mmCIF file of C-alpha atoms in Angstrom:
data_model
loop_
_atom_site.group_PDB
_atom_site.id
_atom_site.type_symbol
_atom_site.label_atom_id
_atom_site.label_comp_id
_atom_site.label_asym_id
_atom_site.label_seq_id
_atom_site.Cartn_x
_atom_site.Cartn_y
_atom_site.Cartn_z
ATOM 1 C CA MET A 929 -67.464 114.991 -26.818
ATOM 2 C CA GLN A 930 -65.207 112.699 -28.826
ATOM 3 C CA ILE A 931 -62.943 109.665 -28.446
ATOM 4 C CA ASP A 932 -60.513 107.706 -30.570
ATOM 5 C CA LEU A 933 -61.356 103.994 -30.760
ATOM 6 C CA ASN A 934 -58.267 101.941 -31.537
ATOM 7 C CA ALA A 935 -57.447 98.255 -31.919
ATOM 8 C CA ASP A 936 -54.282 96.166 -32.180
ATOM 9 C CA ILE A 937 -54.256 94.434 -35.570
ATOM 10 C CA GLY A 938 -51.928 92.830 -38.122
ATOM 11 C CA GLU A 939 -51.553 89.925 -35.712
ATOM 12 C CA GLY A 940 -53.256 87.228 -37.751
ATOM 13 C CA PHE A 941 -56.863 87.788 -36.675
ATOM 14 C CA ASP A 942 -59.988 89.147 -38.409
ATOM 15 C CA ASP A 943 -58.740 92.639 -39.207
ATOM 16 C CA ALA A 944 -61.091 93.247 -42.134
ATOM 17 C CA ALA A 945 -64.116 92.796 -39.864
ATOM 18 C CA ILE A 946 -62.894 95.022 -37.048
ATOM 19 C CA ILE A 947 -61.486 97.953 -39.051
ATOM 20 C CA PRO A 948 -64.880 99.418 -40.111
ATOM 21 C CA TRP A 949 -65.727 100.050 -36.456
ATOM 22 C CA ILE A 950 -62.543 101.802 -35.280
ATOM 23 C CA SER A 951 -60.868 105.146 -35.959
ATOM 24 C CA SER A 952 -57.214 104.147 -35.528
ATOM 25 C CA ALA A 953 -55.201 100.947 -35.637
ATOM 26 C CA ASN A 954 -51.959 99.769 -34.076
ATOM 27 C CA ILE A 955 -50.407 97.427 -36.625
ATOM 28 C CA SER A 956 -47.851 94.808 -35.663
ATOM 29 C CA CYS A 957 -44.294 95.411 -36.820
ATOM 30 C CA GLY A 958 -43.691 91.658 -37.068
ATOM 31 C CA ALA A 959 -41.786 91.047 -33.818
ATOM 32 C CA HIS A 960 -44.583 89.592 -31.696
ATOM 33 C CA ALA A 961 -47.027 88.422 -34.377
ATOM 34 C CA GLY A 962 -48.033 88.819 -37.994
ATOM 35 C CA THR A 963 -46.514 87.929 -41.332
ATOM 36 C CA GLU A 964 -45.609 90.503 -43.957
ATOM 37 C CA THR A 965 -48.719 89.503 -45.900
ATOM 38 C CA GLN A 966 -50.929 90.073 -42.845
ATOM 39 C CA ILE A 967 -49.265 93.375 -41.992
ATOM 40 C CA ARG A 968 -49.586 94.656 -45.570
ATOM 41 C CA ALA A 969 -53.238 93.627 -45.646
ATOM 42 C CA ALA A 970 -53.898 95.502 -42.398
ATOM 43 C CA ILE A 971 -52.221 98.612 -43.804
ATOM 44 C CA ARG A 972 -54.317 98.432 -46.971
ATOM 45 C CA HIS A 973 -57.585 97.890 -45.088
ATOM 46 C CA CYS A 974 -56.874 100.899 -42.861
ATOM 47 C CA LYS A 975 -55.885 103.098 -45.791
ATOM 48 C CA ASN A 976 -59.056 102.198 -47.691
ATOM 49 C CA ALA A 977 -61.266 102.776 -44.634
ATOM 50 C CA GLY A 978 -59.681 106.082 -43.623
ATOM 51 C CA VAL A 979 -58.497 104.602 -40.328
ATOM 52 C CA ALA A 980 -55.381 106.211 -38.827
ATOM 53 C CA ILE A 981 -52.358 103.900 -39.012
ATOM 54 C CA GLY A 982 -49.900 103.357 -36.178
ATOM 55 C CA ALA A 983 -46.807 101.218 -35.645
ATOM 56 C CA HIS A 984 -47.108 98.617 -32.874
ATOM 57 C CA PRO A 985 -43.532 97.567 -31.956
ATOM 58 C CA SER A 986 -42.842 94.926 -29.341
ATOM 59 C CA TYR A 987 -40.245 92.878 -27.599
ATOM 60 C CA PRO A 988 -38.980 90.403 -30.255
ATOM 61 C CA ASP A 989 -40.884 87.435 -28.829
ATOM 62 C CA LYS A 990 -43.363 85.609 -31.043
ATOM 63 C CA THR A 991 -43.382 82.621 -28.675
ATOM 64 C CA ASN A 992 -45.118 84.640 -25.960
ATOM 65 C CA PHE A 993 -46.921 87.122 -28.230
ATOM 66 C CA GLY A 994 -44.764 89.902 -26.795
ATOM 67 C CA ARG A 995 -46.489 89.653 -23.437
ATOM 68 C CA ARG A 996 -43.489 88.654 -21.306
ATOM 69 C CA LEU A 997 -40.767 91.018 -20.129
ATOM 70 C CA MET A 998 -37.446 90.432 -21.877
ATOM 71 C CA ASP A 999 -34.041 91.125 -20.324
ATOM 72 C CA LEU A 1000 -32.477 93.214 -23.101
ATOM 73 C CA SER A 1001 -29.789 95.847 -22.810
ATOM 74 C CA ALA A 1002 -30.709 99.384 -23.829
ATOM 75 C CA GLN A 1003 -28.750 98.928 -27.051
ATOM 76 C CA GLN A 1004 -30.385 95.593 -27.858
ATOM 77 C CA LEU A 1005 -33.834 97.061 -27.293
ATOM 78 C CA SER A 1006 -33.063 100.146 -29.355
ATOM 79 C CA ASP A 1007 -31.694 98.051 -32.216
ATOM 80 C CA SER A 1008 -34.765 95.806 -32.214
ATOM 81 C CA LEU A 1009 -37.253 98.692 -32.095
ATOM 82 C CA SER A 1010 -35.334 100.593 -34.768
ATOM 83 C CA ALA A 1011 -35.442 97.601 -37.099
ATOM 84 C CA GLN A 1012 -39.155 97.093 -36.446
ATOM 85 C CA LEU A 1013 -40.108 100.712 -37.034
ATOM 86 C CA GLN A 1014 -38.030 101.069 -40.179
ATOM 87 C CA TYR A 1015 -39.474 97.807 -41.529
ATOM 88 C CA PHE A 1016 -43.005 99.054 -40.862
ATOM 89 C CA PHE A 1017 -42.354 102.510 -42.303
ATOM 90 C CA ALA A 1018 -40.951 100.896 -45.448
ATOM 91 C CA LEU A 1019 -44.066 98.762 -45.888
ATOM 92 C CA CYS A 1020 -46.299 101.794 -45.438
ATOM 93 C CA LEU A 1021 -44.232 103.736 -47.962
ATOM 94 C CA GLN A 1022 -44.606 100.913 -50.466
ATOM 95 C CA GLU A 1023 -48.358 100.850 -49.842
ATOM 96 C CA HIS A 1024 -48.584 104.660 -50.123
ATOM 97 C CA ALA A 1025 -50.019 104.755 -46.618
ATOM 98 C CA VAL A 1026 -49.496 107.398 -43.955
ATOM 99 C CA VAL A 1027 -48.166 106.535 -40.486
ATOM 100 C CA ARG A 1028 -49.666 108.667 -37.737
ATOM 101 C CA HIS A 1029 -48.662 107.215 -34.375
ATOM 102 C CA VAL A 1030 -46.601 104.700 -32.431
ATOM 103 C CA LYS A 1031 -47.934 102.486 -29.665
ATOM 104 C CA PRO A 1032 -45.716 99.878 -27.984
ATOM 105 C CA HIS A 1033 -47.211 96.415 -27.502
ATOM 106 C CA GLY A 1034 -47.752 94.123 -24.533
ATOM 107 C CA ALA A 1035 -44.961 93.797 -21.999
ATOM 108 C CA LEU A 1036 -43.023 96.608 -23.654
ATOM 109 C CA TYR A 1037 -46.033 98.927 -23.296
ATOM 110 C CA ASN A 1038 -46.422 98.099 -19.617
ATOM 111 C CA HIS A 1039 -42.713 98.233 -18.768
ATOM 112 C CA ALA A 1040 -42.083 101.505 -20.598
ATOM 113 C CA ALA A 1041 -44.993 102.983 -18.659
ATOM 114 C CA LYS A 1042 -43.088 102.606 -15.381
ATOM 115 C CA ASP A 1043 -39.384 102.068 -16.175
ATOM 116 C CA GLU A 1044 -37.443 105.228 -17.004
ATOM 117 C CA ALA A 1045 -34.622 103.537 -18.915
ATOM 118 C CA THR A 1046 -37.025 101.666 -21.196
ATOM 119 C CA ALA A 1047 -39.141 104.772 -21.727
ATOM 120 C CA ARG A 1048 -36.078 106.796 -22.722
ATOM 121 C CA VAL A 1049 -34.971 104.169 -25.246
ATOM 122 C CA LEU A 1050 -38.308 104.393 -27.045
ATOM 123 C CA LEU A 1051 -38.556 108.182 -26.827
ATOM 124 C CA ALA A 1052 -35.000 108.720 -28.057
ATOM 125 C CA LEU A 1053 -35.664 106.424 -30.991
ATOM 126 C CA MET A 1054 -38.871 108.257 -31.891
ATOM 127 C CA GLN A 1055 -37.032 111.560 -31.645
ATOM 128 C CA GLN A 1056 -34.487 110.181 -34.123
ATOM 129 C CA LEU A 1057 -36.753 108.328 -36.559
ATOM 130 C CA CYS A 1058 -40.229 109.855 -36.345
ATOM 131 C CA PRO A 1059 -40.431 112.954 -34.116
ATOM 132 C CA ASP A 1060 -43.708 114.106 -35.667
ATOM 133 C CA LEU A 1061 -45.626 110.956 -34.825
ATOM 134 C CA LEU A 1062 -47.944 110.697 -31.848
ATOM 135 C CA LEU A 1063 -47.117 108.321 -28.996
ATOM 136 C CA VAL A 1064 -49.995 106.368 -27.462
ATOM 137 C CA THR A 1065 -49.512 105.458 -23.811
ATOM 138 C CA LEU A 1066 -51.181 105.355 -20.402
ATOM 139 C CA PRO A 1067 -51.978 108.695 -18.763
ATOM 140 C CA ASP A 1068 -49.437 109.653 -16.073
ATOM 141 C CA SER A 1069 -47.080 106.926 -17.315
ATOM 142 C CA MET A 1070 -43.301 107.329 -17.387
ATOM 143 C CA LEU A 1071 -43.540 107.722 -21.166
ATOM 144 C CA ALA A 1072 -46.076 110.517 -20.799
ATOM 145 C CA LYS A 1073 -44.005 112.298 -18.163
ATOM 146 C CA LEU A 1074 -40.759 112.132 -20.164
ATOM 147 C CA ALA A 1075 -42.193 112.768 -23.635
ATOM 148 C CA PRO A 1076 -41.932 116.593 -23.409
ATOM 149 C CA ASP A 1077 -38.160 116.211 -22.956
ATOM 150 C CA TYR A 1078 -38.064 114.708 -26.455
ATOM 151 C CA ASP A 1079 -40.743 116.953 -28.023
ATOM 152 C CA ILE A 1080 -42.985 113.924 -28.538
ATOM 153 C CA HIS A 1081 -46.749 114.497 -28.403
ATOM 154 C CA VAL A 1082 -48.675 111.948 -26.314
ATOM 155 C CA VAL A 1083 -52.168 110.534 -26.725
ATOM 156 C CA SER A 1084 -53.456 109.187 -23.409
ATOM 157 C CA GLU A 1085 -55.121 105.801 -23.621
ATOM 158 C CA ALA A 1086 -57.496 103.685 -21.575
ATOM 159 C CA PHE A 1087 -58.575 100.102 -22.216
ATOM 160 C CA ALA A 1088 -62.129 99.194 -23.080
ATOM 161 C CA ASP A 1089 -61.791 95.463 -22.491
ATOM 162 C CA ARG A 1090 -59.350 95.227 -19.571
ATOM 163 C CA GLY A 1091 -60.015 95.387 -15.846
ATOM 164 C CA TYR A 1092 -58.405 98.095 -13.731
ATOM 165 C CA ARG A 1093 -57.043 98.376 -10.220
ATOM 166 C CA VAL A 1094 -57.782 101.454 -8.146
ATOM 167 C CA ASP A 1095 -54.230 102.764 -8.694
ATOM 168 C CA GLY A 1096 -54.887 102.913 -12.449
ATOM 169 C CA SER A 1097 -52.869 99.802 -13.315
ATOM 170 C CA LEU A 1098 -54.364 96.925 -15.276
ATOM 171 C CA VAL A 1099 -55.394 93.693 -13.586
ATOM 172 C CA PRO A 1100 -52.730 91.154 -14.684
ATOM 173 C CA ARG A 1101 -53.929 88.682 -17.294
ATOM 174 C CA THR A 1102 -53.168 85.846 -14.871
ATOM 175 C CA GLU A 1103 -55.833 87.112 -12.440
ATOM 176 C CA ALA A 1104 -59.619 87.032 -12.459
ATOM 177 C CA GLY A 1105 -61.196 90.185 -13.837
ATOM 178 C CA ALA A 1106 -58.375 90.950 -16.251
ATOM 179 C CA LEU A 1107 -60.566 90.549 -19.337
ATOM 180 C CA LEU A 1108 -63.998 92.166 -19.295
ATOM 181 C CA THR A 1109 -67.182 90.770 -20.773
ATOM 182 C CA PRO A 1110 -68.615 92.768 -23.691
ATOM 183 C CA ASP A 1111 -71.321 94.242 -21.429
ATOM 184 C CA ALA A 1112 -68.758 95.315 -18.837
ATOM 185 C CA ALA A 1113 -66.452 96.700 -21.526
ATOM 186 C CA VAL A 1114 -69.221 98.878 -22.987
ATOM 187 C CA ALA A 1115 -70.213 100.152 -19.540
ATOM 188 C CA GLN A 1116 -66.589 100.910 -18.643
ATOM 189 C CA SER A 1117 -65.998 102.700 -21.949
ATOM 190 C CA LEU A 1118 -69.032 104.937 -21.509
ATOM 191 C CA CYS A 1119 -67.864 105.905 -18.024
ATOM 192 C CA ILE A 1120 -64.407 106.798 -19.341
ATOM 193 C CA CYS A 1121 -65.751 108.854 -22.249
ATOM 194 C CA GLN A 1122 -68.255 110.674 -20.022
ATOM 195 C CA GLN A 1123 -65.522 111.303 -17.422
ATOM 196 C CA LEU A 1124 -67.328 109.343 -14.740
ATOM 197 C CA PRO A 1125 -65.345 107.301 -12.181
ATOM 198 C CA LEU A 1126 -65.176 103.525 -12.529
ATOM 199 C CA GLN A 1127 -66.700 101.928 -9.443
ATOM 200 C CA LEU A 1128 -64.163 99.267 -8.472
ATOM 201 C CA SER A 1129 -64.282 97.017 -5.423
ATOM 202 C CA GLU A 1130 -61.340 98.943 -3.893
ATOM 203 C CA GLY A 1131 -62.901 102.338 -4.607
ATOM 204 C CA PRO A 1132 -63.543 104.779 -7.473
ATOM 205 C CA LEU A 1133 -61.076 105.364 -10.312
ATOM 206 C CA LEU A 1134 -61.304 108.302 -12.703
ATOM 207 C CA LEU A 1135 -59.491 107.779 -16.009
ATOM 208 C CA LYS A 1136 -58.845 110.619 -18.427
ATOM 209 C CA ALA A 1137 -58.161 109.363 -21.928
ATOM 210 C CA GLN A 1138 -58.218 110.557 -25.509
ATOM 211 C CA SER A 1139 -58.273 107.027 -26.921
ATOM 212 C CA LEU A 1140 -59.927 103.718 -26.064
ATOM 213 C CA CYS A 1141 -58.230 100.424 -26.979
ATOM 214 C CA LEU A 1142 -59.720 97.020 -27.613
ATOM 215 C CA HIS A 1143 -57.610 93.947 -28.325
ATOM 216 C CA GLY A 1144 -57.955 92.472 -31.800
ATOM 217 C CA ASP A 1145 -56.845 89.027 -30.607
ATOM 218 C CA SER A 1146 -59.754 88.500 -28.195
ATOM 219 C CA LYS A 1147 -62.548 86.136 -29.210
ATOM 220 C CA ASP A 1148 -65.163 88.897 -28.901
ATOM 221 C CA ALA A 1149 -63.104 91.572 -30.659
ATOM 222 C CA VAL A 1150 -65.267 92.122 -33.741
ATOM 223 C CA ALA A 1151 -68.568 92.003 -31.871
ATOM 224 C CA LEU A 1152 -67.198 94.291 -29.176
ATOM 225 C CA ALA A 1153 -65.870 96.802 -31.714
ATOM 226 C CA LYS A 1154 -69.312 97.035 -33.310
ATOM 227 C CA ARG A 1155 -71.104 97.280 -29.946
ATOM 228 C CA LEU A 1156 -68.708 99.915 -28.673
ATOM 229 C CA ASN A 1157 -69.037 102.003 -31.811
ATOM 230 C CA GLN A 1158 -72.815 101.871 -31.675
ATOM 231 C CA ALA A 1159 -72.994 102.570 -27.917
ATOM 232 C CA LEU A 1160 -70.656 105.555 -28.167
ATOM 233 C CA VAL A 1161 -72.513 107.043 -31.126
ATOM 234 C CA ALA A 1162 -75.852 106.522 -29.362
ATOM 235 C CA ALA A 1163 -74.464 108.417 -26.368
ATOM 236 C CA GLY A 1164 -73.548 111.352 -28.588
ATOM 237 C CA ILE A 1165 -69.829 110.651 -28.567
ATOM 238 C CA ARG A 1166 -67.979 111.302 -31.826
ATOM 239 C CA ILE A 1167 -65.444 108.620 -32.824
ATOM 240 C CA CYS A 1168 -62.351 110.011 -34.514
ATOM 241 C CA ALA A 1169 -58.584 109.656 -34.383
ATOM 242 C CA ALA A 1170 -56.915 111.845 -31.755
ATOM 243 C CA ALA A 1171 -55.441 115.106 -33.035
ATOM 244 C CA GLY A 1172 -51.934 116.261 -32.256
ATOM 245 C CA ALA A 1173 -48.601 117.496 -33.506
ATOM 246 C CA ALA A 1174 -48.346 114.632 -35.995
ATOM 247 C CA ASP A 1175 -51.085 116.196 -38.124
ATOM 248 C CA SER A 1176 -48.576 118.610 -39.617
ATOM 249 C CA GLY A 1177 -45.561 116.300 -39.764
ATOM 250 C CA PRO A 1178 -44.032 114.871 -42.946
ATOM 251 C CA LEU A 1179 -45.131 111.311 -42.215
ATOM 252 C CA ALA A 1180 -48.644 112.477 -41.459
ATOM 253 C CA SER A 1181 -49.220 114.689 -44.477
ATOM 254 C CA GLY A 1182 -52.619 113.840 -45.886
ATOM 255 C CA ALA A 1183 -53.545 111.561 -42.967
ATOM 256 C CA GLN A 1184 -57.180 110.744 -42.559
ATOM 257 C CA ALA A 1185 -58.317 111.658 -39.053
ATOM 258 C CA GLY A 1186 -61.888 110.485 -39.327
ATOM 259 C CA GLY A 1187 -62.382 106.755 -39.226
ATOM 260 C CA ALA A 1188 -65.600 104.867 -38.732
ATOM 261 C CA GLN A 1189 -68.698 106.556 -37.358
ATOM 262 C CA HIS A 1190 -71.615 104.171 -37.542
ATOM 263 C CA ALA A 1191 -75.097 104.555 -36.191
ATOM 264 C CA ASP A 1192 -76.586 101.369 -37.634
#
């Protein structure tokens, strides 16, 4: 049994402390958070630790940390995402670091999971710029359903530190139960990895995921990353970056697929 443990970083928080406990990282492309210095540092930390590197593009909205839906035309969104990805790829090239996946951030992540037009913008852009990279998204999302049309390989993701509704959607951040305590996050993660249903107030929910995400901007992020790593290892679950088509692609050549595996 194995799972990828990923975190969103390059956003101005304590990346150096969280990276040793994860196997892949989604690094800001500068549109929702992060300076070039912070993004470069995140890339270097991941490269040195053998943590798989991913691009984390967003709506261009630093004011709201990329967590509010923006009314952009398909062309405006494509232009913004193209600029972000090419900027990030250039930084990784300069740092001699390998890019392995793409994971949209915040409101873009959630909207692309259900809106066909938005999903197609991102998929078409990946097909053009980085067809060999993995795409991280929710299982059964619009992105996951459409990805085969673009020959994009998907990694299904669940959230360690976010509350769920029985339909598989996340509890909105404006509502109680959206952010889990560390104890609840560990318990939820173990259920997901062991393919046991989450026992929600509305009924059971079974989530099938290849990757678990924790948010690097939360106040408990570092402590939770360590606790999650240790709890998963203790349960006999191997922590490693998800495998896929990107392993043989030009941008992934020489990628490290291991990441942190701690028992102490």
